[in-house]
């Protein structure tokens, strides 16, 4: 009861949508700001210190990659990638072809590595383990996608030293030559989704077999995998074997039968997914394609049969796609309407979408995405509803980058 007065301001905070001029209907024009000097006012040093929540006297920490990893990166033959894994503390990762390295960012120590992959690693992510599947010391699951397989590794953080330990492969499944570009999950890790370069959305399902119904049909879009073999090894590994486990990969947007009947030769080159996120509050998936389109998928529980390995599987259906052509058209018309036909350079208008982030419902129930383009333009994407169901996406607000006002320095 003592916390209720403190939480009340958050629950009654105004929705962000009216401040953006967002409209619940799908309009051909979006509200546009950023061209006026008032949109990006100059801030005096005093105002800057008042608005800045951080101590201006504290310089940013210089974080460096361990020298031994720099040497490994210099040996890259095909592919390398850097990233952070906030789910397991201040850990960063480095992919060098088929080798994976993890280390503590701030101190630059506790380097763990996994070098038994046969193919290049494309992407990875950390999820929570499903209850009742692994031994108690497995605190996280590292999902690794290579050019040919998906592997699940157990992660343990030792209490005494804080050091990270990777297990041997717990599960492994073939991707059937499909390259995965991104991995996301819900908060508890029970649902794992992968973005395919073939333009499909996949779900990775694993667990413990409970009956003979674990024999799956590939015609339904399932691929069957196996538990990790004991012949695989990793440095700083733990024994975390799973007895009688299963793993499958389900294509939710295209069946195996349609892939055989309608090959790429007939349907044309697929528009691969390059970025994907799961919105756990709205129960939807947003996917950005290579051509710049944004697709919306609804996620619902499919069925619940306790004897079936698919008891936790989901039904994912395509709801709407906001094409890149419509995005550019709406942005162009909205900017021209707000600033004039030649006030904004064409390269700013036609910037390529490079990423997006989800806005929680506490910020706005209507505006769900903030999209960023290569030219610095921010697009706020709103949801269109049919009663209570999400049915469409549309651009509600266009925010131009700084420096486009007539008197901008």
Coordinates of C-alpha atoms in Angstrom, one line a residue:
X1 CA 0.0 0.0 0.0
X2 CA 2.9 2.4 0.7
X3 CA 4.1 1.9 -2.9
X4 CA 0.8 2.7 -4.5
X5 CA 1.1 6.5 -4.3
X6 CA 4.6 6.3 -5.8
X7 CA 3.4 4.0 -8.7
X8 CA 0.3 6.1 -9.4
X9 CA 2.1 8.8 -11.5
X10 CA 3.5 6.1 -13.8
X11 CA 0.2 4.4 -14.4
X12 CA -1.6 7.7 -15.0
X13 CA 1.2 9.3 -17.2
X14 CA -0.1 10.7 -20.5
X15 CA 0.2 8.7 -23.7
X16 CA 3.1 9.7 -25.9
X17 CA 1.0 9.6 -29.1
X18 CA -0.7 13.0 -28.7
X19 CA 2.6 14.8 -28.3
X20 CA 3.7 13.3 -31.7
X21 CA 0.4 14.2 -33.4
X22 CA -0.2 10.5 -33.9
X23 CA -3.6 9.4 -35.2
X24 CA -5.2 6.0 -34.7
X25 CA -6.3 5.9 -38.3
X26 CA -4.0 5.0 -41.2
X27 CA -3.4 8.3 -42.8
X28 CA -1.4 8.9 -46.0
X29 CA 0.4 11.8 -44.3
X30 CA 2.3 11.8 -41.0
X31 CA 2.9 14.6 -38.6
X32 CA 6.4 16.0 -39.3
X33 CA 8.7 18.0 -37.0
X34 CA 12.4 18.8 -36.9
X35 CA 12.7 21.6 -39.5
X36 CA 12.0 24.5 -37.1
X37 CA 14.7 26.0 -34.9
X38 CA 12.4 25.4 -31.9
X39 CA 12.6 21.7 -32.5
X40 CA 16.3 21.6 -31.7
X41 CA 17.0 24.7 -29.5
X42 CA 20.5 25.7 -28.5
X43 CA 21.1 24.8 -24.8
X44 CA 23.3 27.0 -22.7
X45 CA 26.1 25.4 -20.5
X46 CA 24.0 25.9 -17.4
X47 CA 20.9 24.4 -18.9
X48 CA 23.0 21.6 -20.2
X49 CA 24.3 20.8 -16.7
X50 CA 20.7 20.9 -15.3
X51 CA 19.4 18.6 -18.0
X52 CA 22.3 16.2 -17.9
X53 CA 21.6 13.5 -15.2
X54 CA 25.3 12.5 -15.2
X55 CA 28.2 14.2 -13.5
X56 CA 29.9 16.3 -16.2
X57 CA 33.2 16.1 -14.4
X58 CA 33.4 12.3 -14.8
X59 CA 35.0 11.4 -18.1
X60 CA 33.6 8.3 -20.0
X61 CA 35.4 5.1 -19.2
X62 CA 37.7 3.9 -22.0
X63 CA 36.8 0.2 -22.6
X64 CA 39.3 -1.8 -24.6
X65 CA 39.2 -5.2 -26.1
X66 CA 41.8 -7.7 -24.6
X67 CA 44.9 -7.7 -26.7
X68 CA 44.8 -11.4 -27.4
X69 CA 41.4 -11.0 -28.9
X70 CA 42.6 -8.3 -31.2
X71 CA 45.1 -10.8 -32.5
X72 CA 42.3 -13.3 -33.1
X73 CA 40.2 -10.7 -34.9
X74 CA 43.2 -9.9 -37.2
X75 CA 43.1 -13.5 -38.4
X76 CA 39.5 -13.3 -39.7
X77 CA 39.0 -15.1 -43.0
X78 CA 35.3 -14.8 -43.7
X79 CA 33.3 -13.1 -40.9
X80 CA 33.7 -11.3 -37.6
X81 CA 31.3 -9.5 -35.3
X82 CA 31.3 -7.7 -32.0
X83 CA 28.5 -7.3 -29.5
X84 CA 27.3 -7.2 -25.9
X85 CA 25.2 -9.6 -23.9
X86 CA 23.6 -7.6 -21.1
X87 CA 21.5 -10.6 -20.0
X88 CA 24.7 -12.1 -18.4
X89 CA 26.2 -9.0 -16.9
X90 CA 28.9 -6.9 -18.4
X91 CA 29.9 -9.5 -21.0
X92 CA 30.9 -8.8 -24.6
X93 CA 31.3 -11.3 -27.4
X94 CA 33.5 -11.6 -30.4
X95 CA 32.8 -13.9 -33.4
X96 CA 35.7 -14.8 -35.6
X97 CA 34.6 -17.2 -38.3
X98 CA 33.6 -20.4 -36.4
X99 CA 35.2 -19.3 -33.0
X100 CA 33.3 -17.5 -30.2
X101 CA 34.9 -15.5 -27.4
X102 CA 33.3 -14.0 -24.3
X103 CA 34.9 -11.6 -21.8
X104 CA 34.1 -9.1 -19.1
X105 CA 33.8 -5.6 -20.7
X106 CA 34.9 -3.4 -17.8
X107 CA 37.9 -5.4 -16.5
X108 CA 38.8 -7.1 -19.8
X109 CA 39.4 -10.5 -18.1
X110 CA 37.6 -13.8 -17.7
X111 CA 37.9 -14.8 -21.4
X112 CA 35.9 -17.9 -22.3
X113 CA 35.9 -19.3 -25.8
X114 CA 34.2 -22.0 -27.8
X115 CA 36.0 -23.3 -30.9
X116 CA 34.4 -26.6 -31.9
X117 CA 32.0 -25.2 -34.5
X118 CA 32.6 -26.5 -38.0
X119 CA 30.9 -23.5 -39.8
X120 CA 31.0 -19.8 -39.4
X121 CA 28.8 -18.3 -36.6
X122 CA 26.3 -15.9 -37.9
X123 CA 24.4 -14.7 -34.8
X124 CA 23.7 -15.5 -31.1
X125 CA 21.6 -14.5 -28.2
X126 CA 21.1 -15.3 -24.5
X127 CA 17.8 -16.7 -23.2
X128 CA 16.5 -18.1 -19.9
X129 CA 16.4 -21.9 -19.7
X130 CA 13.1 -23.7 -19.6
X131 CA 12.2 -25.0 -16.1
X132 CA 12.8 -28.7 -15.5
X133 CA 15.0 -29.3 -18.6
X134 CA 18.5 -28.6 -17.4
X135 CA 20.5 -29.1 -14.3
X136 CA 20.2 -26.4 -11.6
X137 CA 23.6 -24.8 -12.3
X138 CA 22.6 -23.8 -15.9
X139 CA 21.6 -20.2 -15.4
X140 CA 21.3 -19.1 -19.0
X141 CA 21.2 -20.6 -22.5
X142 CA 23.4 -19.3 -25.3
X143 CA 21.6 -19.9 -28.6
X144 CA 24.2 -19.9 -31.4
X145 CA 23.3 -20.0 -35.1
X146 CA 25.9 -21.0 -37.6
X147 CA 25.7 -21.3 -41.4
X148 CA 24.3 -24.9 -41.1
X149 CA 23.2 -25.5 -37.5
X150 CA 21.7 -24.1 -34.3
X151 CA 23.4 -25.0 -31.1
X152 CA 22.3 -24.5 -27.5
X153 CA 25.1 -24.0 -24.9
X154 CA 24.6 -23.8 -21.1
X155 CA 26.0 -20.7 -19.3
X156 CA 27.0 -20.7 -15.6
X157 CA 28.3 -17.7 -13.6
X158 CA 30.2 -18.9 -10.6
X159 CA 29.1 -17.2 -7.3
X160 CA 32.5 -17.0 -5.7
X161 CA 34.5 -15.6 -8.6
X162 CA 31.9 -14.4 -11.1
X163 CA 33.6 -16.3 -13.8
X164 CA 31.6 -17.5 -16.8
X165 CA 31.6 -21.2 -17.8
X166 CA 30.2 -22.6 -21.1
X167 CA 28.8 -26.2 -21.2
X168 CA 29.2 -28.7 -24.1
X169 CA 26.5 -28.4 -26.7
X170 CA 23.2 -29.4 -25.1
X171 CA 21.1 -29.4 -28.2
X172 CA 21.8 -29.2 -31.9
X173 CA 19.6 -28.9 -35.0
X174 CA 20.3 -28.3 -38.7
X175 CA 18.9 -25.2 -40.4
X176 CA 18.4 -27.0 -43.7
X177 CA 20.9 -24.5 -45.3
X178 CA 18.8 -21.5 -44.1
X179 CA 20.9 -18.7 -42.7
X180 CA 19.5 -17.1 -39.5
X181 CA 20.1 -13.3 -39.1
X182 CA 18.8 -12.7 -35.6
X183 CA 17.5 -14.5 -32.5
X184 CA 15.0 -13.1 -30.0
X185 CA 12.8 -14.5 -27.2
X186 CA 10.2 -13.7 -24.6
X187 CA 11.2 -12.7 -21.1
X188 CA 11.2 -16.2 -19.6
X189 CA 12.9 -17.8 -22.5
X190 CA 10.2 -20.3 -23.2
X191 CA 9.7 -18.9 -26.7
X192 CA 12.7 -18.6 -29.0
X193 CA 12.3 -17.0 -32.5
X194 CA 14.7 -16.8 -35.3
X195 CA 14.7 -14.5 -38.4
X196 CA 15.5 -16.4 -41.6
X197 CA 17.3 -15.0 -44.7
X198 CA 14.6 -16.8 -46.6
X199 CA 12.1 -14.3 -45.3
X200 CA 10.5 -16.7 -42.8
X201 CA 10.0 -16.6 -39.1
X202 CA 11.1 -19.7 -37.2
X203 CA 10.5 -21.0 -33.7
X204 CA 13.0 -23.1 -31.9
X205 CA 11.3 -25.6 -29.6
X206 CA 13.2 -27.9 -27.2
X207 CA 12.4 -29.9 -24.1
X208 CA 12.0 -33.4 -22.7
X209 CA 10.2 -36.2 -24.7
X210 CA 7.1 -37.5 -22.9
X211 CA 5.8 -40.1 -25.3
X212 CA 6.0 -41.6 -28.8
X213 CA 4.4 -38.5 -30.2
X214 CA 7.9 -37.0 -30.4
X215 CA 8.1 -38.5 -34.0
X216 CA 7.5 -35.3 -36.0
X217 CA 6.3 -34.7 -39.5
X218 CA 8.6 -32.6 -41.8
X219 CA 5.6 -31.9 -44.0
X220 CA 4.2 -29.7 -41.3
X221 CA 7.2 -27.5 -41.4
X222 CA 9.2 -29.1 -38.6
X223 CA 12.9 -30.0 -38.6
X224 CA 14.1 -32.5 -36.1
X225 CA 17.4 -32.2 -34.2
X226 CA 19.3 -34.0 -31.5
X227 CA 21.0 -33.6 -28.2
X228 CA 24.6 -32.4 -28.3
X229 CA 27.1 -35.2 -28.7
X230 CA 29.7 -35.9 -26.0
X231 CA 32.4 -35.6 -28.6
X232 CA 32.0 -31.8 -28.7
X233 CA 34.0 -29.8 -26.3
X234 CA 34.5 -26.2 -25.1
X235 CA 37.1 -24.5 -23.0
X236 CA 35.9 -23.9 -19.4
X237 CA 33.0 -26.3 -19.9
X238 CA 30.5 -27.8 -17.5
X239 CA 28.8 -31.2 -17.8
X240 CA 25.1 -30.3 -18.3
X241 CA 23.8 -33.3 -20.3
X242 CA 20.0 -33.7 -20.9
X243 CA 18.4 -37.1 -21.0
X244 CA 15.7 -37.9 -23.5
X245 CA 15.6 -34.4 -24.9
X246 CA 14.1 -33.2 -28.2
X247 CA 14.7 -30.1 -30.3
X248 CA 12.8 -28.9 -33.4
X249 CA 12.7 -25.9 -35.7
X250 CA 9.3 -24.8 -37.0
X251 CA 8.8 -22.5 -39.9
X252 CA 5.7 -20.5 -39.0
X253 CA 5.4 -18.5 -42.2
X254 CA 6.0 -21.1 -44.9
X255 CA 5.3 -24.9 -44.9
X256 CA 7.8 -27.4 -46.2
X257 CA 5.3 -28.4 -48.9
X258 CA 5.1 -24.9 -50.3
X259 CA 8.9 -24.6 -50.3
X260 CA 9.1 -27.7 -52.5
X261 CA 6.1 -26.7 -54.8
X262 CA 7.1 -23.1 -55.1
X263 CA 10.9 -22.8 -55.2
X264 CA 12.8 -19.6 -55.4
X265 CA 13.2 -20.0 -59.1
X266 CA 9.4 -19.5 -59.5
X267 CA 8.7 -17.0 -56.7
X268 CA 11.8 -14.8 -57.1
X269 CA 14.5 -13.9 -54.6
X270 CA 13.2 -13.9 -51.0
X271 CA 13.2 -10.6 -49.0
X272 CA 15.3 -11.8 -46.1
X273 CA 14.7 -10.6 -42.5
X274 CA 17.7 -8.7 -41.1
X275 CA 16.2 -7.6 -37.7
X276 CA 13.4 -9.0 -35.6
X277 CA 12.1 -8.3 -32.1
X278 CA 9.4 -9.9 -30.0
X279 CA 7.0 -7.5 -28.2
X280 CA 6.0 -9.4 -25.1
X281 CA 3.5 -6.8 -24.0
X282 CA 1.5 -6.7 -27.3
X283 CA 2.3 -10.4 -28.2
X284 CA 3.5 -9.5 -31.6
X285 CA 6.7 -9.8 -33.6
X286 CA 8.2 -7.0 -35.7
X287 CA 10.5 -7.9 -38.6
X288 CA 12.7 -5.6 -40.8
X289 CA 13.5 -7.0 -44.3
X290 CA 16.5 -6.4 -46.5
X291 CA 14.5 -4.2 -48.8
X292 CA 13.3 -2.0 -45.9
X293 CA 9.8 -3.3 -45.3
X294 CA 8.4 -3.8 -41.8
X295 CA 6.2 -6.8 -41.1
X296 CA 3.9 -7.5 -38.2
X297 CA 3.2 -11.0 -36.9
X298 CA 0.7 -12.0 -34.2
X299 CA 1.8 -14.7 -31.7
X300 CA -0.8 -16.9 -30.0
X301 CA -0.8 -20.1 -28.1
X302 CA -1.6 -22.9 -30.6
X303 CA -2.6 -25.9 -28.4
X304 CA -1.8 -27.5 -25.1
X305 CA -1.4 -31.3 -25.1
X306 CA 0.8 -32.4 -22.1
X307 CA 1.9 -35.6 -23.8
X308 CA 3.2 -33.7 -26.9
X309 CA 6.6 -32.1 -27.3
X310 CA 4.7 -29.2 -29.0
X311 CA 2.7 -28.3 -25.9
X312 CA 4.3 -24.9 -25.7
X313 CA 4.4 -24.1 -29.4
X314 CA 2.9 -20.9 -30.7
X315 CA 0.8 -20.0 -33.7
X316 CA 2.5 -17.1 -35.6
X317 CA 0.5 -15.5 -38.4
X318 CA 1.4 -12.6 -40.7
X319 CA -0.9 -9.6 -40.0
X320 CA 0.5 -6.7 -42.1
X321 CA 3.5 -5.4 -44.0
X322 CA 4.4 -1.8 -44.3
X323 CA 6.4 -1.8 -47.6
X324 CA 9.5 0.2 -48.2
X325 CA 7.8 1.9 -51.1
X326 CA 4.9 3.1 -48.9
X327 CA 7.3 4.2 -46.2
X328 CA 9.3 6.4 -48.6
X329 CA 6.2 7.8 -50.2
X330 CA 4.6 8.7 -46.8
X331 CA 7.9 10.2 -45.5
X332 CA 8.4 12.2 -48.7
X333 CA 4.8 13.6 -48.9
X334 CA 4.8 14.4 -45.2
X335 CA 8.1 16.3 -45.4
X336 CA 7.0 18.2 -48.5
X337 CA 3.7 19.1 -46.8
X338 CA 5.5 20.4 -43.7
X339 CA 8.5 22.1 -45.3
X340 CA 8.0 22.7 -49.0
X341 CA 9.1 20.7 -52.1
X342 CA 12.8 21.4 -52.0
X343 CA 13.7 22.2 -48.4
X344 CA 15.0 18.8 -47.4
X345 CA 17.6 16.9 -49.5
X346 CA 16.4 13.8 -51.3
X347 CA 19.1 11.7 -49.7
X348 CA 17.6 12.5 -46.3
X349 CA 14.1 11.6 -47.4
X350 CA 15.2 8.3 -48.9
X351 CA 17.5 7.1 -46.2
X352 CA 17.6 3.3 -45.6
X353 CA 16.0 1.9 -42.4
X354 CA 18.9 0.6 -40.3
X355 CA 17.1 -0.4 -37.1
X356 CA 14.1 0.0 -34.7
X357 CA 13.3 -0.2 -31.1
X358 CA 10.0 -1.1 -29.3
X359 CA 8.2 1.5 -27.2
X360 CA 6.5 -0.1 -24.2
X361 CA 2.8 0.3 -23.5
X362 CA 3.7 2.5 -20.5
X363 CA 5.0 5.1 -23.1
X364 CA 2.2 4.7 -25.7
X365 CA -0.5 2.2 -26.5
X366 CA -0.8 3.5 -30.0
X367 CA 2.8 4.2 -31.1
X368 CA 4.8 0.9 -30.9
X369 CA 8.0 1.5 -32.8
X370 CA 10.8 4.0 -33.2
X371 CA 12.5 3.5 -36.5
X372 CA 15.9 5.1 -37.5
X373 CA 17.1 5.6 -41.0
X374 CA 20.7 5.9 -42.4
X375 CA 20.1 9.7 -42.9
X376 CA 19.1 10.3 -39.3
X377 CA 15.4 10.5 -39.8
X378 CA 13.3 9.0 -37.0
X379 CA 9.9 7.4 -37.8
X380 CA 7.4 6.6 -35.2
X381 CA 5.2 3.7 -36.3
X382 CA 1.7 3.4 -34.9
X383 CA -0.7 0.5 -34.7
X384 CA -4.1 0.3 -36.3
X385 CA -6.8 -1.6 -34.4
X386 CA -9.9 -3.5 -35.4
X387 CA -11.7 -3.2 -32.1
X388 CA -9.0 -4.8 -29.8
X389 CA -7.0 -6.7 -32.4
X390 CA -3.9 -5.1 -34.0
X391 CA -4.4 -5.1 -37.8
X392 CA -2.1 -2.5 -39.4
X393 CA 1.0 -0.4 -39.2
X394 CA 1.3 3.2 -40.3
X395 CA 3.8 6.1 -39.9
X396 CA 2.4 8.5 -37.4
X397 CA 5.3 10.9 -37.0
X398 CA 8.4 11.9 -38.9
X399 CA 11.2 13.5 -37.0
X400 CA 13.9 15.1 -39.2
X401 CA 17.5 15.1 -38.0
X402 CA 19.2 18.2 -36.6
X403 CA 20.8 20.7 -38.9
X404 CA 18.1 21.1 -41.5
X405 CA 16.5 24.3 -40.2
X406 CA 17.4 27.4 -42.4
X407 CA 19.5 29.0 -39.6
X408 CA 21.1 25.8 -38.4
X409 CA 24.8 26.0 -37.7

